[in-house]
Amino acid sequence: MSLDWIYYAISWILLTWHSAWDAIGVPVDAVIGTNFAWILAIIFLVVTVRVILFPVFVKQIKSQRAMQALQPQVKALQEKHKGDRETLQKEMMELYRKEKANPLMGCLPMFLQIPVFLGLFHVLRRLDPAKHAKTLYGWSAEQFDSASNAKLFTAPIAGKFQSTADELARLGANGTTVKIIAGVLVLVMMGTTYLTSRQMILKTGWAEDPQQRMIQRLMLYGIPLSLLVSGAIFPIGVIIYWVTNNLFTLGQQQWVLRKYPPPVTATKKATPAARNPVQPARQGGLFGRSKPAPQPPAKAAAPKVAAPKPGAKPVNPKKGRPAKRQG
């Protein structure tokens, strides 16, 4: 299946935003070693895609809420069919079907963005004057030359950490500069990818379903770590797209989580005493270590009364007290 329609669509959005910034007056030439019109075109490619996918994102949140509401029933099924994985999976899929909850909905927005990412990767990779036709995918020769010379702090947006010396020479770039800019951006990409997953998990909690929990762990740790390797082959423009997309996700998730807070399930409800247990006071010590709180002084014990010795005469407790008046 040809993906040319994706490449044409990505190119059209990039060129439209670049023309818009140029018309507004954003300098086309480099300022501080950066061609801001092209950088803004990539950033607003993200904005365009995220606006289009916003309804899907809302559906993702609603699906996650439905999955959370089903957690007590999922836990009950796990207890009921402990050791029988096949029956457990059948019962859980039947539960999801009955309640119209889709476990895969949480990954749908990310999957829908993969074609955009691949399209931008392909378009930026072909910004090599020696290898590709300048007018492919609706570009003019002037636009192609402008994009191939576009830079971020003197590093071309078509350059990457693993660019060869010949590729850098054709792009007019310094290899050390490209490696530094690309390396820093890869680290930022990994960090923001981790934060987006962590933000959602902290707000919604870890899933009881083993498959959902595995997906959460993959999103939280697996994908950021994989970027340490794959990020070396991404053009700088693609990494800018990824980082911008992550920052957009952080803001969008924060807004949605405030507007649609996670439901409180029966398993999370607690008594006031359990929610606010009395904790011993802490005092700051060396490096913030807590010292044991001073204990209140113990109450003085009541004096013990010695028992009467064997053969002793009983003592009259009323002796010595004034006699009562006769009225």
Tab-separated table of C-alpha atoms in Angstrom:
chain	number	residue	atom	x	y	z
A	1	MET	CA	0.000	0.000	0.000
A	2	SER	CA	1.412	3.373	-1.042
A	3	LEU	CA	1.841	5.978	1.679
A	4	ASP	CA	2.226	8.852	-0.743
A	5	TRP	CA	-1.054	10.395	0.433
A	6	ILE	CA	0.446	10.746	3.920
A	7	TYR	CA	3.601	12.349	2.525
A	8	TYR	CA	1.547	14.785	0.447
A	9	ALA	CA	-0.635	15.650	3.466
A	10	ILE	CA	2.349	16.236	5.782
A	11	SER	CA	4.107	18.314	3.134
A	12	TRP	CA	0.994	20.418	2.549
A	13	ILE	CA	0.554	21.166	6.262
A	14	LEU	CA	4.246	22.048	6.677
A	15	LEU	CA	4.308	24.302	3.620
A	16	THR	CA	1.020	25.986	4.604
A	17	TRP	CA	2.272	26.847	8.089
A	18	HIS	CA	5.657	27.968	6.741
A	19	SER	CA	3.912	30.288	4.285
A	20	ALA	CA	1.687	31.600	7.090
A	21	TRP	CA	4.650	32.458	9.323
A	22	ASP	CA	6.462	33.998	6.397
A	23	ALA	CA	3.403	36.172	5.637
A	24	ILE	CA	3.161	37.230	9.297
A	25	GLY	CA	6.770	38.403	9.205
A	26	VAL	CA	8.702	35.639	10.936
A	27	PRO	CA	12.242	35.828	9.483
A	28	VAL	CA	12.950	33.220	6.857
A	29	ASP	CA	16.704	33.634	7.297
A	30	ALA	CA	18.479	32.207	10.334
A	31	VAL	CA	18.339	34.167	13.596
A	32	ILE	CA	20.633	32.862	16.385
A	33	GLY	CA	21.431	30.052	13.979
A	34	THR	CA	17.755	29.066	13.797
A	35	ASN	CA	15.202	29.293	10.973
A	36	PHE	CA	12.169	29.964	13.140
A	37	ALA	CA	9.626	29.833	10.291
A	38	TRP	CA	10.425	26.141	9.698
A	39	ILE	CA	10.673	25.290	13.412
A	40	LEU	CA	7.241	26.880	13.969
A	41	ALA	CA	5.883	24.982	10.954
A	42	ILE	CA	6.869	21.677	12.627
A	43	ILE	CA	5.438	22.793	15.986
A	44	PHE	CA	2.116	23.749	14.417
A	45	LEU	CA	2.019	20.492	12.509
A	46	VAL	CA	1.672	18.979	15.993
A	47	VAL	CA	-1.081	21.466	16.897
A	48	THR	CA	-2.967	20.638	13.689
A	49	VAL	CA	-2.805	16.880	14.274
A	50	ARG	CA	-3.749	17.150	17.956
A	51	VAL	CA	-6.763	19.335	17.232
A	52	ILE	CA	-7.961	16.769	14.676
A	53	LEU	CA	-7.429	13.912	17.163
A	54	PHE	CA	-8.928	15.675	20.185
A	55	PRO	CA	-12.299	13.805	19.964
A	56	VAL	CA	-10.352	10.522	19.922
A	57	PHE	CA	-8.407	11.655	22.982
A	58	VAL	CA	-11.653	12.354	24.868
A	59	LYS	CA	-12.891	8.866	23.931
A	60	GLN	CA	-9.613	7.477	25.264
A	61	ILE	CA	-10.194	9.161	28.633
A	62	LYS	CA	-13.795	7.895	28.801
A	63	SER	CA	-12.630	4.369	27.984
A	64	GLN	CA	-10.011	4.550	30.725
A	65	ARG	CA	-12.693	5.713	33.179
A	66	ALA	CA	-14.862	2.745	32.180
A	67	MET	CA	-11.930	0.391	32.721
A	68	GLN	CA	-11.314	1.896	36.154
A	69	ALA	CA	-14.961	1.471	37.131
A	70	LEU	CA	-14.663	-2.229	36.238
A	71	GLN	CA	-11.578	-2.826	38.378
A	72	PRO	CA	-13.509	-4.314	41.357
A	73	GLN	CA	-15.217	-6.804	39.029
A	74	VAL	CA	-11.908	-7.607	37.329
A	75	LYS	CA	-10.320	-8.274	40.705
A	76	ALA	CA	-13.212	-10.525	41.683
A	77	LEU	CA	-12.763	-12.532	38.466
A	78	GLN	CA	-9.048	-12.865	39.157
A	79	GLU	CA	-9.776	-14.271	42.603
A	80	LYS	CA	-12.467	-16.586	41.239
A	81	HIS	CA	-10.359	-18.018	38.388
A	82	LYS	CA	-6.954	-17.940	40.031
A	83	GLY	CA	-4.722	-20.398	38.202
A	84	ASP	CA	-7.087	-20.743	35.212
A	85	ARG	CA	-5.751	-18.102	32.823
A	86	GLU	CA	-7.807	-19.179	29.816
A	87	THR	CA	-11.138	-18.967	31.662
A	88	LEU	CA	-10.091	-15.676	33.236
A	89	GLN	CA	-9.378	-14.123	29.836
A	90	LYS	CA	-12.726	-15.301	28.460
A	91	GLU	CA	-14.631	-13.914	31.454
A	92	MET	CA	-12.801	-10.600	31.257
A	93	MET	CA	-13.400	-10.178	27.523
A	94	GLU	CA	-17.084	-10.952	28.101
A	95	LEU	CA	-17.153	-8.335	30.866
A	96	TYR	CA	-15.543	-5.732	28.584
A	97	ARG	CA	-17.983	-6.562	25.788
A	98	LYS	CA	-20.999	-6.346	28.103
A	99	GLU	CA	-19.900	-3.019	29.619
A	100	LYS	CA	-18.700	-1.650	26.242
A	101	ALA	CA	-15.160	-1.027	27.514
A	102	ASN	CA	-12.203	-1.348	25.148
A	103	PRO	CA	-8.806	-2.087	26.752
A	104	LEU	CA	-6.981	-1.045	23.557
A	105	MET	CA	-8.657	2.361	23.389
A	106	GLY	CA	-5.982	3.801	25.653
A	107	CYS	CA	-3.359	3.339	22.905
A	108	LEU	CA	-5.503	4.482	19.968
A	109	PRO	CA	-4.394	8.156	19.864
A	110	MET	CA	-0.751	7.054	19.832
A	111	PHE	CA	-1.406	4.539	17.043
A	112	LEU	CA	-3.187	7.182	14.955
A	113	GLN	CA	-0.179	9.482	15.263
A	114	ILE	CA	2.259	6.866	13.986
A	115	PRO	CA	1.462	7.585	10.276
A	116	VAL	CA	2.071	11.303	10.901
A	117	PHE	CA	5.388	10.560	12.576
A	118	LEU	CA	6.462	8.234	9.759
A	119	GLY	CA	5.314	10.760	7.157
A	120	LEU	CA	7.351	13.575	8.706
A	121	PHE	CA	10.337	11.231	9.093
A	122	HIS	CA	10.164	10.374	5.382
A	123	VAL	CA	9.672	13.971	4.222
A	124	LEU	CA	12.577	15.352	6.278
A	125	ARG	CA	14.862	12.471	5.364
A	126	ARG	CA	14.501	13.269	1.668
A	127	LEU	CA	15.712	16.869	2.140
A	128	ASP	CA	18.984	15.854	0.525
A	129	PRO	CA	19.736	17.803	-2.684
A	130	ALA	CA	21.966	15.044	-4.048
A	131	LYS	CA	19.510	12.166	-3.683
A	132	HIS	CA	15.933	13.306	-4.247
A	133	ALA	CA	13.874	15.367	-6.653
A	134	LYS	CA	13.119	18.785	-5.244
A	135	THR	CA	9.524	18.948	-6.473
A	136	LEU	CA	8.309	15.664	-5.010
A	137	TYR	CA	5.126	15.753	-2.829
A	138	GLY	CA	4.118	19.230	-4.010
A	139	TRP	CA	7.275	21.139	-3.034
A	140	SER	CA	8.737	23.865	-5.225
A	141	ALA	CA	12.502	23.959	-5.762
A	142	GLU	CA	12.684	27.154	-3.693
A	143	GLN	CA	10.781	25.591	-0.791
A	144	PHE	CA	12.963	22.474	-0.942
A	145	ASP	CA	16.169	24.527	-0.787
A	146	SER	CA	14.800	26.617	2.079
A	147	ALA	CA	13.845	23.529	4.115
A	148	SER	CA	17.103	21.698	3.428
A	149	ASN	CA	19.002	24.739	4.737
A	150	ALA	CA	16.726	25.218	7.780
A	151	LYS	CA	18.597	24.894	11.080
A	152	LEU	CA	18.138	24.781	14.842
A	153	PHE	CA	21.129	26.464	16.477
A	154	THR	CA	23.139	25.793	13.272
A	155	ALA	CA	22.146	22.080	13.216
A	156	PRO	CA	20.004	21.274	10.111
A	157	ILE	CA	16.527	19.904	10.819
A	158	ALA	CA	17.240	17.138	8.286
A	159	GLY	CA	20.424	16.117	10.140
A	160	LYS	CA	20.587	13.320	12.722
A	161	PHE	CA	22.973	11.942	15.315
A	162	GLN	CA	24.158	9.228	12.900
A	163	SER	CA	24.481	11.461	9.835
A	164	THR	CA	27.508	10.572	7.749
A	165	ALA	CA	30.225	13.066	6.882
A	166	ASP	CA	28.973	13.225	3.263
A	167	GLU	CA	25.397	13.960	4.380
A	168	LEU	CA	26.570	16.695	6.736
A	169	ALA	CA	28.712	18.211	4.001
A	170	ARG	CA	25.737	18.373	1.635
A	171	LEU	CA	23.655	20.001	4.374
A	172	GLY	CA	26.460	22.404	5.240
A	173	ALA	CA	26.589	21.295	8.890
A	174	ASN	CA	29.215	20.667	11.538
A	175	GLY	CA	29.204	17.080	12.799
A	176	THR	CA	29.964	17.937	16.436
A	177	THR	CA	27.198	20.540	16.590
A	178	VAL	CA	24.668	18.141	15.084
A	179	LYS	CA	25.577	15.401	17.585
A	180	ILE	CA	25.290	17.778	20.558
A	181	ILE	CA	21.916	19.238	19.476
A	182	ALA	CA	20.523	15.824	18.496
A	183	GLY	CA	21.807	14.189	21.714
A	184	VAL	CA	20.251	16.838	23.970
A	185	LEU	CA	16.950	16.624	22.084
A	186	VAL	CA	16.916	12.806	22.365
A	187	LEU	CA	17.330	13.069	26.151
A	188	VAL	CA	14.520	15.649	26.320
A	189	MET	CA	12.386	13.373	24.127
A	190	MET	CA	12.971	10.431	26.497
A	191	GLY	CA	12.207	12.529	29.578
A	192	THR	CA	8.987	14.029	28.252
A	193	THR	CA	7.828	10.625	26.974
A	194	TYR	CA	8.313	9.180	30.472
A	195	LEU	CA	6.508	12.126	32.090
A	196	THR	CA	3.430	11.809	29.873
A	197	SER	CA	2.968	8.154	30.854
A	198	ARG	CA	3.774	8.808	34.515
A	199	GLN	CA	1.266	11.670	34.690
A	200	MET	CA	-1.581	9.447	33.510
A	201	ILE	CA	-0.661	6.507	35.743
A	202	LEU	CA	-0.348	8.704	38.840
A	203	LYS	CA	-3.794	10.159	38.194
A	204	THR	CA	-5.595	6.946	37.247
A	205	GLY	CA	-3.619	4.345	39.197
A	206	TRP	CA	-2.171	1.006	38.131
A	207	ALA	CA	-4.624	-1.343	36.453
A	208	GLU	CA	-5.704	-4.588	38.120
A	209	ASP	CA	-5.863	-6.368	34.758
A	210	PRO	CA	-2.438	-7.979	34.108
A	211	GLN	CA	-2.589	-7.095	30.400
A	212	GLN	CA	-3.401	-3.467	31.170
A	213	ARG	CA	-0.650	-3.327	33.775
A	214	MET	CA	1.824	-4.747	31.260
A	215	ILE	CA	0.830	-2.064	28.746
A	216	GLN	CA	1.268	0.613	31.421
A	217	ARG	CA	4.769	-0.650	32.245
A	218	LEU	CA	5.650	-0.724	28.544
A	219	MET	CA	4.471	2.858	28.117
A	220	LEU	CA	6.255	4.051	31.265
A	221	TYR	CA	9.639	2.354	30.878
A	222	GLY	CA	9.917	0.471	27.593
A	223	ILE	CA	9.193	3.235	25.107
A	224	PRO	CA	11.449	5.901	26.716
A	225	LEU	CA	14.363	3.446	26.877
A	226	SER	CA	13.861	2.382	23.256
A	227	LEU	CA	14.222	6.029	22.193
A	228	LEU	CA	17.819	6.029	23.406
A	229	VAL	CA	18.636	3.773	20.446
A	230	SER	CA	16.053	4.752	17.841
A	231	GLY	CA	16.492	8.468	18.514
A	232	ALA	CA	19.928	8.331	16.882
A	233	ILE	CA	18.348	7.780	13.442
A	234	PHE	CA	15.626	10.450	13.814
A	235	PRO	CA	16.155	13.736	11.979
A	236	ILE	CA	16.291	16.711	14.336
A	237	GLY	CA	12.998	17.995	12.900
A	238	VAL	CA	11.302	14.718	13.867
A	239	ILE	CA	12.641	14.956	17.423
A	240	ILE	CA	11.284	18.532	17.627
A	241	TYR	CA	7.907	17.131	16.552
A	242	TRP	CA	8.061	14.373	19.209
A	243	VAL	CA	9.048	16.715	22.060
A	244	THR	CA	6.354	19.239	21.083
A	245	ASN	CA	3.804	16.441	20.923
A	246	ASN	CA	4.793	15.275	24.421
A	247	LEU	CA	4.495	18.789	25.866
A	248	PHE	CA	1.078	19.157	24.200
A	249	THR	CA	0.047	15.825	25.706
A	250	LEU	CA	1.150	16.875	29.206
A	251	GLY	CA	-0.968	20.033	29.034
A	252	GLN	CA	-3.959	18.294	27.450
A	253	GLN	CA	-3.924	15.438	29.966
A	254	GLN	CA	-3.708	17.882	32.866
A	255	TRP	CA	-6.771	19.735	31.582
A	256	VAL	CA	-8.782	16.564	30.913
A	257	LEU	CA	-7.861	14.973	34.255
A	258	ARG	CA	-9.026	18.083	36.093
A	259	LYS	CA	-12.240	18.288	34.100
A	260	TYR	CA	-12.955	14.534	34.264
A	261	PRO	CA	-11.329	13.291	37.491
A	262	PRO	CA	-10.922	9.532	37.941
A	263	PRO	CA	-13.853	7.807	39.668
A	264	VAL	CA	-13.473	6.636	43.252
A	265	THR	CA	-14.068	2.905	43.223
A	266	ALA	CA	-15.171	0.847	46.174
A	267	THR	CA	-11.669	-0.526	46.607
A	268	LYS	CA	-10.244	2.964	46.994
A	269	LYS	CA	-12.806	4.221	49.481
A	270	ALA	CA	-11.558	4.428	53.029
A	271	THR	CA	-12.804	5.564	56.374
A	272	PRO	CA	-11.753	9.018	57.576
A	273	ALA	CA	-9.471	7.376	60.132
A	274	ALA	CA	-7.823	5.293	57.419
A	275	ARG	CA	-7.445	8.260	55.092
A	276	ASN	CA	-5.912	10.460	57.784
A	277	PRO	CA	-4.092	8.208	60.186
A	278	VAL	CA	-2.371	9.859	63.091
A	279	GLN	CA	1.311	9.951	62.310
A	280	PRO	CA	4.100	10.637	64.780
A	281	ALA	CA	5.552	14.083	64.395
A	282	ARG	CA	8.766	14.306	62.393
A	283	GLN	CA	11.676	16.595	62.997
A	284	GLY	CA	14.279	17.397	60.386
A	285	GLY	CA	17.640	15.808	61.000
A	286	LEU	CA	20.794	15.515	58.958
A	287	PHE	CA	19.955	15.345	55.210
A	288	GLY	CA	16.262	15.486	56.022
A	289	ARG	CA	16.238	12.313	58.073
A	290	SER	CA	13.446	12.132	60.562
A	291	LYS	CA	14.131	11.939	64.266
A	292	PRO	CA	11.816	10.120	66.642
A	293	ALA	CA	9.314	12.484	68.195
A	294	PRO	CA	9.737	13.128	71.913
A	295	GLN	CA	7.494	10.883	73.939
A	296	PRO	CA	5.092	12.500	76.403
A	297	PRO	CA	6.099	12.042	80.054
A	298	ALA	CA	4.605	8.959	81.588
A	299	LYS	CA	1.908	9.459	84.192
A	300	ALA	CA	3.043	8.962	87.760
A	301	ALA	CA	1.923	5.616	89.061
A	302	ALA	CA	-0.487	5.619	92.017
A	303	PRO	CA	1.279	4.822	95.307
A	304	LYS	CA	0.883	1.263	96.331
A	305	VAL	CA	-0.861	0.627	99.610
A	306	ALA	CA	0.837	-2.021	101.663
A	307	ALA	CA	-1.385	-4.875	102.670
A	308	PRO	CA	-1.934	-5.330	106.456
A	309	LYS	CA	0.426	-7.706	108.155
A	310	PRO	CA	-0.979	-10.997	109.392
A	311	GLY	CA	-2.378	-10.652	112.978
A	312	ALA	CA	-2.466	-6.798	112.809
A	313	LYS	CA	-5.552	-5.007	114.093
A	314	PRO	CA	-7.822	-3.594	111.381
A	315	VAL	CA	-7.515	0.125	110.892
A	316	ASN	CA	-10.748	2.083	111.021
A	317	PRO	CA	-10.664	4.516	108.081
A	318	LYS	CA	-13.285	6.685	109.787
A	319	LYS	CA	-11.114	7.239	112.831
A	320	GLY	CA	-9.886	10.743	113.152
A	321	ARG	CA	-12.676	12.180	110.988
A	322	PRO	CA	-15.029	14.709	112.599
A	323	ALA	CA	-18.340	13.283	113.670
A	324	LYS	CA	-21.349	14.121	111.621
A	325	ARG	CA	-23.735	16.641	113.042
A	326	GLN	CA	-27.051	15.421	114.135
A	327	GLY	CA	-29.724	17.463	112.553
